[in-house]
XYZ file of C-alpha atoms in Angstrom:
698
model
C -46.119 -7.656 -57.272
C -48.901 -4.906 -57.232
C -47.296 -3.287 -54.186
C -43.992 -3.193 -56.008
C -45.510 -1.519 -59.074
C -47.152 1.019 -56.598
C -43.806 1.710 -54.928
C -42.162 2.056 -58.319
C -44.764 4.435 -59.697
C -44.483 6.581 -56.583
C -40.797 7.484 -57.294
C -41.196 11.193 -56.308
C -39.254 10.764 -52.895
C -35.731 11.637 -53.906
C -32.795 11.499 -56.203
C -32.729 10.110 -59.791
C -29.392 9.260 -61.237
C -28.514 7.764 -64.616
C -25.528 5.315 -64.686
C -23.621 3.646 -67.376
C -24.327 0.013 -67.769
C -20.501 -0.851 -67.515
C -20.405 0.492 -63.836
C -22.801 -2.324 -62.684
C -20.993 -5.087 -64.710
C -23.937 -5.435 -67.069
C -22.033 -4.523 -70.299
C -22.727 -8.017 -71.791
C -26.515 -7.435 -71.668
C -28.344 -5.535 -74.459
C -29.611 -2.848 -72.009
C -29.319 0.878 -72.772
C -29.127 2.468 -69.157
C -29.683 1.911 -65.586
C -31.631 4.479 -63.195
C -31.378 4.427 -59.552
C -34.262 5.790 -57.439
C -34.844 6.001 -53.680
C -38.153 4.543 -52.481
C -39.717 3.149 -49.388
C -38.250 -0.349 -50.318
C -34.556 1.110 -50.241
C -32.527 1.524 -53.416
C -34.487 0.721 -56.688
C -32.539 0.139 -59.837
C -34.568 0.427 -63.040
C -33.115 -1.366 -66.086
C -34.117 -0.003 -69.447
C -33.704 -1.790 -72.779
C -32.292 0.077 -75.878
C -35.756 0.790 -77.297
C -36.792 2.356 -73.841
C -39.145 -0.375 -72.707
C -39.129 -1.082 -68.956
C -37.516 -4.479 -68.150
C -36.810 -5.058 -64.426
C -36.355 -3.455 -61.093
C -33.822 -4.450 -58.398
C -34.743 -3.528 -54.811
C -31.904 -3.455 -52.284
C -31.020 -1.828 -48.956
C -27.767 -1.368 -47.015
C -28.329 -4.454 -44.848
C -29.855 -7.000 -47.169
C -28.895 -8.804 -50.270
C -30.322 -7.582 -53.622
C -33.777 -8.921 -54.257
C -34.893 -8.923 -57.836
C -38.461 -8.363 -59.197
C -38.529 -9.217 -62.884
C -41.420 -7.162 -64.499
C -42.949 -7.293 -67.972
C -40.816 -10.214 -69.276
C -43.859 -11.138 -71.375
C -43.834 -7.679 -73.003
C -40.083 -7.877 -73.464
C -40.506 -11.329 -75.171
C -43.350 -9.970 -77.370
C -41.218 -7.087 -78.586
C -38.338 -9.403 -79.481
C -40.751 -11.885 -81.239
C -41.872 -9.045 -83.498
C -38.203 -7.533 -84.011
C -36.759 -10.784 -85.306
C -39.464 -10.664 -88.071
C -38.341 -7.221 -89.073
C -37.810 -6.614 -92.822
C -34.714 -4.682 -92.039
C -31.689 -7.060 -92.002
C -29.779 -4.855 -89.457
C -32.658 -4.661 -87.115
C -33.271 -8.366 -87.469
C -29.553 -9.184 -86.889
C -29.538 -6.958 -83.731
C -32.752 -8.597 -82.458
C -31.314 -12.198 -82.939
C -28.248 -11.103 -81.066
C -30.284 -9.869 -78.091
C -32.428 -13.027 -78.324
C -29.294 -15.239 -78.223
C -28.105 -13.457 -75.043
C -31.576 -13.195 -73.304
C -32.426 -16.871 -73.897
C -30.182 -18.122 -71.245
C -32.620 -16.751 -68.657
C -35.386 -19.274 -67.917
C -38.058 -16.654 -67.173
C -37.547 -14.965 -70.533
C -37.319 -18.347 -72.214
C -40.683 -19.389 -70.933
C -42.329 -16.290 -72.048
C -40.791 -16.386 -75.552
C -41.573 -20.056 -75.948
C -45.279 -19.288 -74.951
C -45.415 -17.090 -78.028
C -44.465 -20.086 -80.156
C -41.001 -18.736 -80.507
C -39.365 -22.116 -81.082
C -41.520 -22.757 -84.111
C -40.632 -19.291 -85.563
C -36.851 -19.953 -85.168
C -37.248 -23.389 -86.766
C -39.153 -21.970 -89.768
C -36.316 -19.296 -90.111
C -33.704 -22.107 -90.272
C -35.791 -24.255 -92.703
C -36.434 -21.315 -95.029
C -32.620 -21.252 -95.767
C -32.755 -17.429 -96.242
C -30.451 -16.623 -93.239
C -26.802 -17.102 -93.260
C -23.552 -16.001 -91.561
C -24.018 -14.176 -88.224
C -27.714 -14.199 -88.472
C -28.040 -17.898 -88.724
C -25.335 -18.264 -86.052
C -27.448 -16.150 -83.591
C -30.607 -18.012 -84.675
C -29.112 -21.454 -83.800
C -27.516 -20.117 -80.595
C -30.793 -18.806 -79.291
C -32.484 -22.085 -80.276
C -29.893 -24.122 -78.341
C -30.275 -21.932 -75.262
C -34.120 -22.136 -75.332
C -34.080 -25.930 -75.703
C -31.582 -26.321 -72.966
C -34.089 -25.213 -70.390
C -36.130 -28.487 -71.029
C -39.324 -26.752 -71.527
C -40.086 -28.036 -75.067
C -39.800 -31.728 -76.091
C -37.313 -32.623 -78.677
C -39.999 -34.927 -80.348
C -41.729 -31.935 -81.940
C -39.299 -31.193 -84.789
C -39.894 -31.901 -88.437
C -37.683 -33.964 -90.798
C -37.165 -30.802 -92.767
C -35.528 -29.113 -89.802
C -33.370 -32.131 -89.032
C -32.171 -32.318 -92.683
C -31.232 -28.634 -92.654
C -29.189 -29.042 -89.530
C -27.537 -32.033 -90.923
C -26.767 -30.180 -94.160
C -24.861 -27.558 -92.090
C -22.738 -30.422 -90.699
C -22.164 -32.338 -93.971
C -21.341 -29.160 -95.994
C -17.662 -28.349 -96.247
C -16.312 -24.983 -95.384
C -19.295 -24.099 -93.057
C -18.850 -21.153 -90.593
C -17.224 -22.570 -87.392
C -20.000 -21.107 -85.048
C -22.824 -22.475 -87.195
C -21.077 -25.937 -87.368
C -20.550 -26.017 -83.586
C -24.202 -25.195 -82.846
C -25.451 -27.643 -85.365
C -23.348 -30.416 -83.860
C -24.696 -29.488 -80.375
C -28.284 -29.687 -81.742
C -27.697 -33.149 -83.364
C -26.204 -34.489 -80.174
C -29.130 -33.374 -78.040
C -31.630 -34.711 -80.562
C -30.106 -38.103 -80.620
C -29.744 -38.281 -76.686
C -33.239 -37.184 -75.910
C -35.454 -38.801 -78.548
C -35.377 -42.305 -80.019
C -37.419 -41.266 -82.987
C -35.142 -38.298 -83.690
C -32.154 -40.746 -83.459
C -33.466 -42.752 -86.267
C -34.106 -39.653 -88.399
C -30.641 -38.191 -87.580
C -28.971 -41.550 -88.418
C -30.543 -41.455 -91.853
C -29.221 -37.953 -92.642
C -25.569 -38.199 -91.149
C -23.122 -41.088 -90.641
C -20.062 -41.437 -88.672
C -17.929 -41.442 -91.935
C -19.432 -37.937 -92.756
C -18.335 -36.640 -89.233
C -14.770 -37.901 -89.502
C -13.657 -35.051 -91.654
C -14.388 -32.634 -88.738
C -11.972 -34.568 -86.635
C -9.220 -33.864 -89.074
C -9.464 -30.135 -88.671
C -7.462 -27.949 -86.241
C -10.316 -26.522 -84.244
C -10.455 -28.412 -80.965
C -14.015 -27.252 -80.126
C -15.254 -28.838 -83.335
C -13.459 -32.051 -82.732
C -14.926 -32.339 -79.199
C -18.498 -31.640 -80.459
C -17.966 -34.228 -83.318
C -16.800 -36.927 -80.955
C -19.789 -36.006 -78.638
C -22.146 -36.512 -81.619
C -20.385 -39.866 -82.550
C -20.721 -40.958 -78.896
C -24.430 -40.111 -78.847
C -25.006 -41.965 -82.030
C -22.975 -45.023 -80.700
C -24.953 -44.944 -77.432
C -28.380 -44.898 -79.076
C -27.715 -47.320 -81.880
C -29.239 -50.822 -81.468
C -26.765 -53.692 -81.008
C -26.576 -54.782 -84.621
C -25.444 -51.307 -85.684
C -22.776 -50.846 -83.118
C -19.951 -51.877 -85.414
C -16.302 -51.563 -83.997
C -15.145 -51.228 -87.506
C -16.810 -47.769 -87.748
C -15.445 -46.632 -84.337
C -11.998 -47.900 -85.338
C -11.743 -45.023 -87.889
C -12.265 -42.633 -85.066
C -9.794 -44.353 -82.924
C -7.170 -44.069 -85.566
C -7.634 -40.357 -85.753
C -6.672 -40.047 -82.048
C -2.957 -39.677 -82.969
C -3.801 -36.661 -85.072
C -5.315 -34.760 -82.225
C -3.118 -32.117 -80.772
C -3.720 -30.704 -77.310
C -6.503 -32.548 -75.394
C -8.436 -30.442 -72.966
C -10.874 -31.759 -70.249
C -13.972 -31.837 -72.427
C -11.998 -33.736 -75.210
C -10.650 -36.066 -72.596
C -14.138 -36.827 -71.343
C -15.508 -37.556 -74.827
C -12.527 -39.847 -75.486
C -13.267 -41.631 -72.257
C -16.935 -41.985 -73.130
C -15.950 -43.435 -76.549
C -13.531 -45.819 -74.886
C -16.235 -47.105 -72.508
C -18.883 -47.473 -75.217
C -16.416 -49.379 -77.349
C -15.525 -51.815 -74.480
C -19.178 -52.070 -73.630
C -19.657 -53.847 -77.016
C -17.975 -56.987 -75.274
C -20.643 -57.138 -72.701
C -22.794 -59.398 -74.710
C -20.124 -62.004 -75.232
C -19.100 -61.535 -71.600
C -22.521 -62.427 -70.322
C -23.117 -65.291 -72.880
C -22.730 -68.804 -71.532
C -21.400 -71.389 -73.810
C -23.750 -74.061 -75.046
C -22.094 -77.431 -74.720
C -24.393 -78.791 -77.475
C -23.542 -76.065 -79.941
C -21.206 -77.625 -82.466
C -19.916 -74.167 -83.765
C -18.861 -73.171 -80.281
C -17.275 -76.640 -79.736
C -15.328 -76.234 -83.009
C -13.488 -73.318 -81.554
C -12.143 -75.416 -78.756
C -11.246 -78.013 -81.290
C -9.396 -75.234 -83.286
C -7.412 -74.279 -80.121
C -6.383 -77.920 -79.781
C -5.473 -78.308 -83.448
C -3.249 -75.100 -83.431
C -1.485 -76.239 -80.271
C -0.643 -79.783 -81.143
C -1.116 -79.959 -84.985
C -3.260 -83.097 -84.672
C -2.736 -85.862 -87.354
C -5.585 -87.148 -89.430
C -8.279 -88.666 -87.152
C -8.147 -92.436 -86.772
C -10.744 -94.873 -88.315
C -14.244 -94.445 -86.833
C -14.158 -97.871 -85.056
C -15.130 -98.663 -81.515
C -11.410 -99.151 -80.442
C -10.226 -95.926 -82.253
C -13.206 -93.993 -80.671
C -11.877 -94.740 -77.085
C -8.320 -93.899 -78.230
C -9.547 -90.619 -79.620
C -11.523 -89.740 -76.451
C -8.317 -90.516 -74.446
C -6.169 -88.287 -76.774
C -8.663 -85.427 -76.563
C -8.777 -85.688 -72.768
C -4.982 -85.643 -72.574
C -4.782 -82.631 -74.827
C -7.401 -80.598 -73.140
C -5.520 -81.271 -69.885
C -2.418 -79.762 -71.460
C -4.357 -76.825 -72.582
C -5.098 -76.200 -68.887
C -8.889 -76.620 -68.871
C -10.536 -77.562 -65.557
C -12.922 -80.100 -67.231
C -10.738 -82.406 -69.316
C -13.520 -84.457 -70.745
C -15.863 -81.553 -71.771
C -13.921 -78.148 -71.686
C -17.134 -76.408 -72.918
C -18.302 -76.560 -69.257
C -15.410 -74.203 -68.332
C -17.162 -71.291 -70.257
C -20.564 -71.667 -68.610
C -19.652 -69.048 -65.900
C -20.586 -65.347 -66.623
C -18.590 -63.152 -66.638
C -16.500 -63.807 -68.652
C -18.539 -66.304 -70.605
C -17.761 -66.710 -74.297
C -15.566 -63.665 -74.274
C -12.735 -65.655 -72.725
C -12.883 -68.322 -75.546
C -12.870 -65.406 -78.084
C -9.774 -64.031 -76.532
C -8.122 -67.468 -76.472
C -8.829 -68.062 -80.213
C -7.588 -64.557 -81.138
C -4.383 -65.277 -79.263
C -3.887 -68.536 -80.899
C -4.490 -67.208 -84.455
C -2.677 -63.830 -84.281
C 0.124 -64.698 -81.913
C 0.440 -68.296 -82.880
C 4.117 -68.766 -81.981
C 3.618 -67.318 -78.466
C 0.538 -69.458 -78.017
C 2.295 -72.785 -78.963
C 5.250 -71.920 -76.803
C 3.077 -71.279 -73.782
C 1.087 -74.469 -74.198
C 4.047 -76.679 -74.879
C 6.198 -75.102 -72.150
C 3.511 -75.869 -69.522
C 2.586 -79.349 -70.835
C 6.211 -80.322 -70.357
C 6.394 -79.255 -66.711
C 5.376 -81.265 -63.704
C 1.680 -81.096 -62.936
C 1.870 -78.990 -59.950
C 4.107 -76.481 -61.589
C 2.077 -76.239 -64.835
C 0.452 -72.815 -65.510
C -3.065 -73.875 -66.806
C -3.556 -71.773 -69.921
C -7.312 -72.491 -70.113
C -7.990 -71.561 -66.513
C -5.544 -68.604 -66.720
C -7.282 -67.216 -69.812
C -10.790 -67.310 -68.277
C -9.843 -65.663 -64.979
C -7.525 -63.141 -66.734
C -10.336 -62.152 -69.140
C -12.723 -61.700 -65.987
C -10.070 -59.622 -64.305
C -9.391 -57.339 -67.315
C -13.216 -56.683 -67.662
C -13.313 -55.612 -64.003
C -10.286 -53.231 -64.468
C -11.891 -51.678 -67.650
C -15.417 -51.765 -66.057
C -16.874 -53.392 -69.093
C -20.672 -53.203 -68.926
C -20.851 -50.049 -66.876
C -22.390 -46.737 -68.257
C -19.744 -43.814 -68.674
C -19.540 -41.346 -65.904
C -20.698 -37.728 -66.585
C -17.553 -36.314 -65.036
C -14.726 -38.793 -65.676
C -11.986 -38.091 -68.274
C -9.759 -41.084 -67.487
C -9.031 -42.518 -70.849
C -6.088 -44.673 -71.953
C -4.408 -43.479 -75.067
C -3.031 -46.923 -75.894
C -6.513 -48.375 -76.539
C -6.927 -45.796 -79.423
C -4.062 -47.293 -81.352
C -5.382 -50.580 -82.565
C -8.813 -51.997 -84.043
C -8.755 -54.898 -81.660
C -7.192 -53.221 -78.483
C -8.942 -55.404 -75.970
C -7.783 -58.602 -77.618
C -4.288 -57.244 -77.867
C -4.397 -56.142 -74.178
C -5.362 -59.693 -73.347
C -2.475 -61.119 -75.443
C 0.007 -59.035 -73.670
C -1.393 -59.870 -70.217
C -1.620 -63.737 -70.705
C 2.099 -63.668 -71.531
C 2.823 -61.515 -68.642
C 0.817 -64.121 -66.487
C 2.904 -66.954 -67.807
C 6.179 -65.093 -67.106
C 5.117 -64.071 -63.673
C 4.054 -67.750 -62.955
C 7.570 -68.868 -63.821
C 9.274 -65.981 -61.789
C 7.157 -67.070 -58.755
C 7.850 -70.800 -59.264
C 4.190 -71.212 -58.566
C 2.288 -74.226 -58.065
C -1.519 -74.940 -58.639
C -2.024 -73.925 -54.983
C -0.518 -70.392 -55.741
C -2.972 -69.646 -58.620
C -4.810 -66.868 -56.853
C -1.615 -65.413 -55.704
C -0.275 -65.140 -59.247
C -3.503 -63.529 -60.298
C -3.229 -60.820 -57.597
C 0.420 -60.033 -58.536
C -0.533 -59.922 -62.339
C -3.467 -57.515 -61.384
C -0.950 -55.317 -59.513
C 1.488 -55.294 -62.467
C -1.304 -54.295 -64.876
C -2.799 -51.653 -62.649
C 0.639 -50.052 -61.884
C 1.446 -50.053 -65.646
C -1.983 -48.543 -66.583
C -1.462 -45.636 -64.204
C 1.563 -44.297 -66.186
C -0.924 -43.881 -69.222
C 1.269 -45.474 -71.828
C 0.619 -44.020 -75.245
C 0.740 -47.363 -77.127
C 0.364 -51.050 -76.559
C 4.130 -51.549 -77.133
C 4.918 -48.926 -74.463
C 2.516 -50.808 -72.143
C 4.458 -53.900 -72.786
C 7.705 -52.166 -71.865
C 6.332 -50.940 -68.671
C 5.354 -54.494 -67.669
C 8.692 -55.641 -68.411
C 10.060 -53.377 -65.894
C 7.482 -54.649 -63.269
C 8.803 -58.062 -62.835
C 7.779 -60.132 -59.731
C 11.034 -59.202 -58.078
C 10.315 -55.438 -58.553
C 6.760 -55.867 -57.206
C 8.285 -57.524 -54.020
C 10.788 -54.615 -53.694
C 7.820 -52.029 -54.113
C 5.719 -53.968 -51.600
C 8.762 -54.212 -49.132
C 9.401 -50.502 -49.369
C 5.905 -49.608 -48.793
C 5.815 -52.039 -45.757
C 9.018 -50.620 -44.296
C 7.785 -47.166 -44.442
C 4.787 -48.247 -42.428
C 6.700 -50.383 -39.875
C 9.429 -47.864 -39.237
C 6.924 -45.625 -37.470
C 5.165 -48.248 -35.258
C 7.351 -48.132 -32.173
C 5.922 -46.532 -29.022
C 8.188 -43.362 -28.998
C 7.417 -42.675 -32.651
C 3.660 -43.189 -31.991
C 3.836 -40.677 -29.010
C 5.705 -38.070 -31.236
C 3.011 -38.612 -33.865
C 0.317 -37.973 -31.515
C 1.993 -34.776 -30.316
C 2.492 -33.228 -33.787
C -0.805 -34.376 -35.294
C -2.842 -31.408 -34.379
C -0.357 -29.150 -35.945
C -0.373 -31.051 -39.226
C -4.154 -31.155 -39.209
C -4.171 -27.373 -38.792
C -1.814 -27.076 -41.782
C -4.109 -29.274 -43.880
C -7.163 -27.272 -42.766
C -5.425 -23.992 -43.978
C -4.671 -25.519 -47.229
C -8.101 -26.650 -47.771
C -9.528 -23.088 -46.923
C -6.974 -21.504 -49.212
C -8.133 -23.783 -52.128
C -11.750 -22.809 -51.371
C -10.688 -19.216 -51.524
C -9.177 -19.891 -55.039
C -12.419 -21.455 -56.014
C -13.406 -24.115 -58.446
C -15.303 -24.263 -61.784
C -18.134 -26.815 -61.674
C -20.173 -28.214 -64.519
C -23.941 -27.989 -64.722
C -24.793 -31.544 -65.536
C -28.194 -32.603 -67.093
C -29.682 -35.204 -69.365
C -29.778 -32.961 -72.299
C -26.334 -31.503 -73.131
C -23.024 -31.609 -71.276
C -21.160 -28.832 -72.930
C -20.772 -25.144 -72.217
C -22.607 -24.966 -69.001
C -20.245 -23.864 -66.065
C -20.580 -22.227 -62.620
C -17.950 -21.007 -60.239
C -17.825 -21.044 -56.472
C -15.333 -19.582 -54.085
C -14.984 -18.598 -50.451
C -14.238 -15.004 -49.505
C -10.741 -14.251 -48.005
C -12.294 -13.667 -44.553
C -14.028 -17.087 -44.792
C -17.371 -15.638 -44.039
C -19.216 -15.790 -47.556
C -19.394 -18.230 -50.408
C -19.631 -16.405 -53.812
C -21.000 -18.308 -56.743
C -22.469 -17.675 -60.206
C -22.828 -18.878 -63.737
C -20.062 -18.580 -66.441
C -20.195 -18.472 -70.202
C -17.039 -20.653 -70.509
C -14.382 -22.559 -68.520
C -12.256 -19.911 -66.854
C -8.418 -19.857 -67.434
C -7.744 -18.706 -63.889
C -9.472 -17.377 -60.785
C -12.828 -15.703 -61.124
C -13.136 -12.299 -59.261
C -15.525 -12.233 -56.458
C -17.419 -9.220 -57.922
C -18.198 -11.172 -61.125
C -20.165 -13.821 -59.148
C -23.580 -12.593 -58.702
C -24.853 -14.885 -55.760
C -23.683 -15.097 -52.151
C -24.235 -17.509 -49.328
C -23.079 -16.492 -45.739
C -21.104 -19.339 -44.094
C -23.123 -18.577 -40.908
C -26.333 -19.664 -42.720
C -24.967 -23.044 -43.642
C -26.857 -25.795 -41.707
C -25.129 -29.032 -42.866
C -23.004 -30.469 -45.739
C -24.414 -33.843 -47.105
C -22.746 -36.144 -49.660
C -23.692 -38.947 -52.196
C -27.155 -40.183 -52.212
C -28.158 -37.953 -49.373
C -27.950 -34.954 -51.634
C -31.237 -33.448 -52.843
C -30.175 -33.539 -56.579
C -29.364 -37.210 -56.304
C -32.761 -38.014 -54.998
C -34.681 -36.214 -57.830
C -36.334 -38.179 -60.514
C -34.226 -38.850 -63.444
C -31.207 -37.551 -61.723
C -27.720 -39.057 -62.234
C -28.176 -41.139 -59.203
C -27.863 -44.375 -61.040
C -24.263 -43.445 -61.960
C -21.911 -44.612 -59.052
C -19.075 -42.345 -60.104
C -21.424 -39.342 -60.054
C -22.783 -40.295 -56.636
C -19.230 -40.374 -55.290
C -18.716 -36.743 -56.493
C -21.907 -35.181 -55.309
C -22.311 -33.010 -52.230
C -24.855 -30.324 -51.185
C -24.857 -27.419 -48.861
C -28.146 -27.201 -46.881
C -29.216 -23.799 -45.632
C -32.124 -21.910 -44.363
C -35.434 -23.951 -44.778
C -35.549 -26.390 -47.879
C -32.844 -24.451 -49.562
C -29.638 -26.069 -50.993
C -26.616 -25.495 -53.145
C -25.852 -28.558 -55.100
C -22.455 -29.670 -56.363
C -20.944 -32.287 -58.548
C -17.103 -32.113 -58.259
C -15.000 -32.353 -61.388
C -12.970 -35.230 -59.812
C -12.334 -37.115 -56.611
C -9.544 -34.599 -55.564
C -11.699 -31.496 -55.803
C -14.511 -33.427 -54.008
C -12.293 -34.114 -51.022
C -10.917 -30.489 -51.019
C -14.538 -29.094 -50.920
C -16.006 -31.467 -48.410
C -13.028 -31.054 -46.033
C -13.029 -27.272 -46.340
C -16.855 -27.048 -45.835
C -16.517 -29.274 -42.770
C -13.674 -27.157 -41.467
C -15.757 -24.107 -41.859
C -18.505 -25.780 -39.761
C -16.005 -26.870 -37.049
C -16.242 -30.553 -38.006
C -13.521 -33.166 -38.622
C -12.102 -33.625 -42.174
C -12.720 -37.180 -42.880
C -11.869 -37.608 -46.545
C -9.386 -40.188 -48.008
C -7.369 -37.242 -49.181
C -6.986 -35.877 -45.654
C -5.879 -39.239 -44.347
C -3.331 -39.574 -47.119
C -1.939 -36.034 -46.580
C -1.794 -36.556 -42.921
C 0.102 -39.893 -43.308
C 2.477 -38.151 -45.793
C 3.040 -34.893 -43.801
C 3.534 -36.963 -40.536
C 6.001 -39.227 -42.071
C 8.024 -36.292 -43.482
C 7.939 -34.302 -40.282
C 9.102 -37.297 -38.214
C 11.756 -38.146 -40.633
C 13.038 -34.599 -40.381
C 12.973 -34.590 -36.688
C 14.858 -37.843 -36.492
C 17.677 -37.038 -38.858
C 20.114 -36.581 -35.894
C 19.240 -40.051 -34.704
C 20.185 -41.830 -37.923
C 21.651 -45.316 -37.259
C 20.833 -44.990 -33.561
C 18.450 -47.623 -32.127
C 15.458 -45.962 -30.488
C 14.477 -47.981 -27.467
C 10.892 -49.129 -26.986
C 10.819 -47.774 -23.384
C 12.210 -44.642 -21.909
C 15.461 -44.982 -19.902
C 15.110 -45.118 -16.190
C 15.250 -41.803 -14.061
C 18.495 -41.769 -12.050
C 18.554 -41.529 -8.265
C 18.883 -38.085 -6.701
C 22.484 -37.110 -5.994
C 23.790 -37.184 -2.296
C 24.482 -33.502 -2.420
C 24.106 -30.446 -4.820
C 27.553 -28.897 -4.246
C 28.065 -29.017 -7.970
C 25.387 -26.474 -8.697
C 26.793 -23.156 -9.866
C 25.260 -20.153 -8.082
C 24.542 -17.582 -10.847
C 24.633 -14.769 -8.193
């Protein structure tokens, strides 16, 4: 650093030019002017702040990328620390605005925090003397400084928490202040158990709900994020579905749903279903009379048992025989002691809860299913008890009950936000579907697993259409009868079998390189367009973006941070950093990525692992990615492998190759429609005895 200062001080060589900040794309920074000097290092760019204090120098040359030396950050932080305490309101406002902007830089943030800057900002908030833009810039600076993870969240006072909570609870609060206050509360709850308890005392889910009824989507998104954080950190006894149901009902009032809102709704959906995990993993105690009473209640509702016979030895035997007969009709595996059917986890007691809910809330359908099956032959009987247990287990697998929410997924199902007991209603629809499919398949007890596979396919296909309500889901299932499933399977099978003959396989092999080149060009074109990635960390998810794109000549990757999610392509000149493709050594994915090996990383989340990839370059240098979804992951890993001359191995490439090959072959075979293609080529005819038939062109 000393040699740099010496070079900077000896600026007598040549040429001094003053440039406008806008010419270097620095108009968003609070800097006054930029001076360019020639020196031994090449081209030196001096950046001066409004008050004239020296901030930094950029040294570059014609053949090298810019190399930045940041000088006197401590002095700059000291000056801002003094300016935000100015008695002049205008000067203080300007200083806070500069602080909010500069706090994004980790070097400046470290220097400012070393001056006890965080304590100064919290005192300013607690004093209650600032309001409007001044308070907004103060909270923005606080959020940006804390996002670097330098200061622990456990250091803040109850007075500060109460003040932030008051901004959220107060009606008519400025949008920017409300947004930053919600972001602070979310981070407090997620990063400190002690702060969660303090925040939970100051703010409730009921107080947050009015913010969901407004029209500002950013506020709605941040509000759901805080609700999710409170819900995630709450002890089991406080995780009440009744509170969450108020939020679920408000889903219908949300207008447009962007990606961030979709993610928060997905998280809320996962956390709500995870409330079922405890019952799902609880075995039934055959000696527990309260649990056994539930089974008695199922029997009573189904068969409307008459008054119990007298308690004599003869009637006792008769009663046991009657119970055994009824439990067999109910479809339990263990007819003598059906409690033993619920000792397997999953689904444990959750299956019994679902059965009781169905019997009480859909009593007619329950009685009809039980009596229908009890009147059939034993081998054609659809066992209600066994079916309910296996179906509950299957639905838990489909909805991934018990798994933590992904940091990147936004796959929520609107229909689960329309009912307080959505999982139970989901079960009730599916158990009736299972009984219907059983009859359509004319199944016997040996076909039980086949029926379950068909039902799973029916449910999965209906869910992929994202029905907006449970009634719509039911209608989708009605259109997916067993006959329709067979047609779909046959169609898919025929599409595969049509192209297995030898001539078709040879044609495939011939045109496959052409199709692969087409896919490669599409992947590279997508990399040229670029993608917006999120910066994920354990502190706060929102508002951290970066963009990466390939240059049109496929030689350089341009990347850089963004203030917000872009609405279109980001120009190359606005992305500050570059990585030559020639410097890339390898592309690694999943748990081989450096950022998945770090302590406290998101490696424990399976979905994040499946979206992670890294570019390795130079020595111990890497560029880490977490794709927004599986499609973008495949696009980027394929494109990067193509740039390195390697095969594109993603699932998306295989699907695209199959689709394009199928289309190309069908187009080429249009003239051969209804003509049988032989498996072997026709024999070559013998040579003619003479060639007199040949026409002489001369």
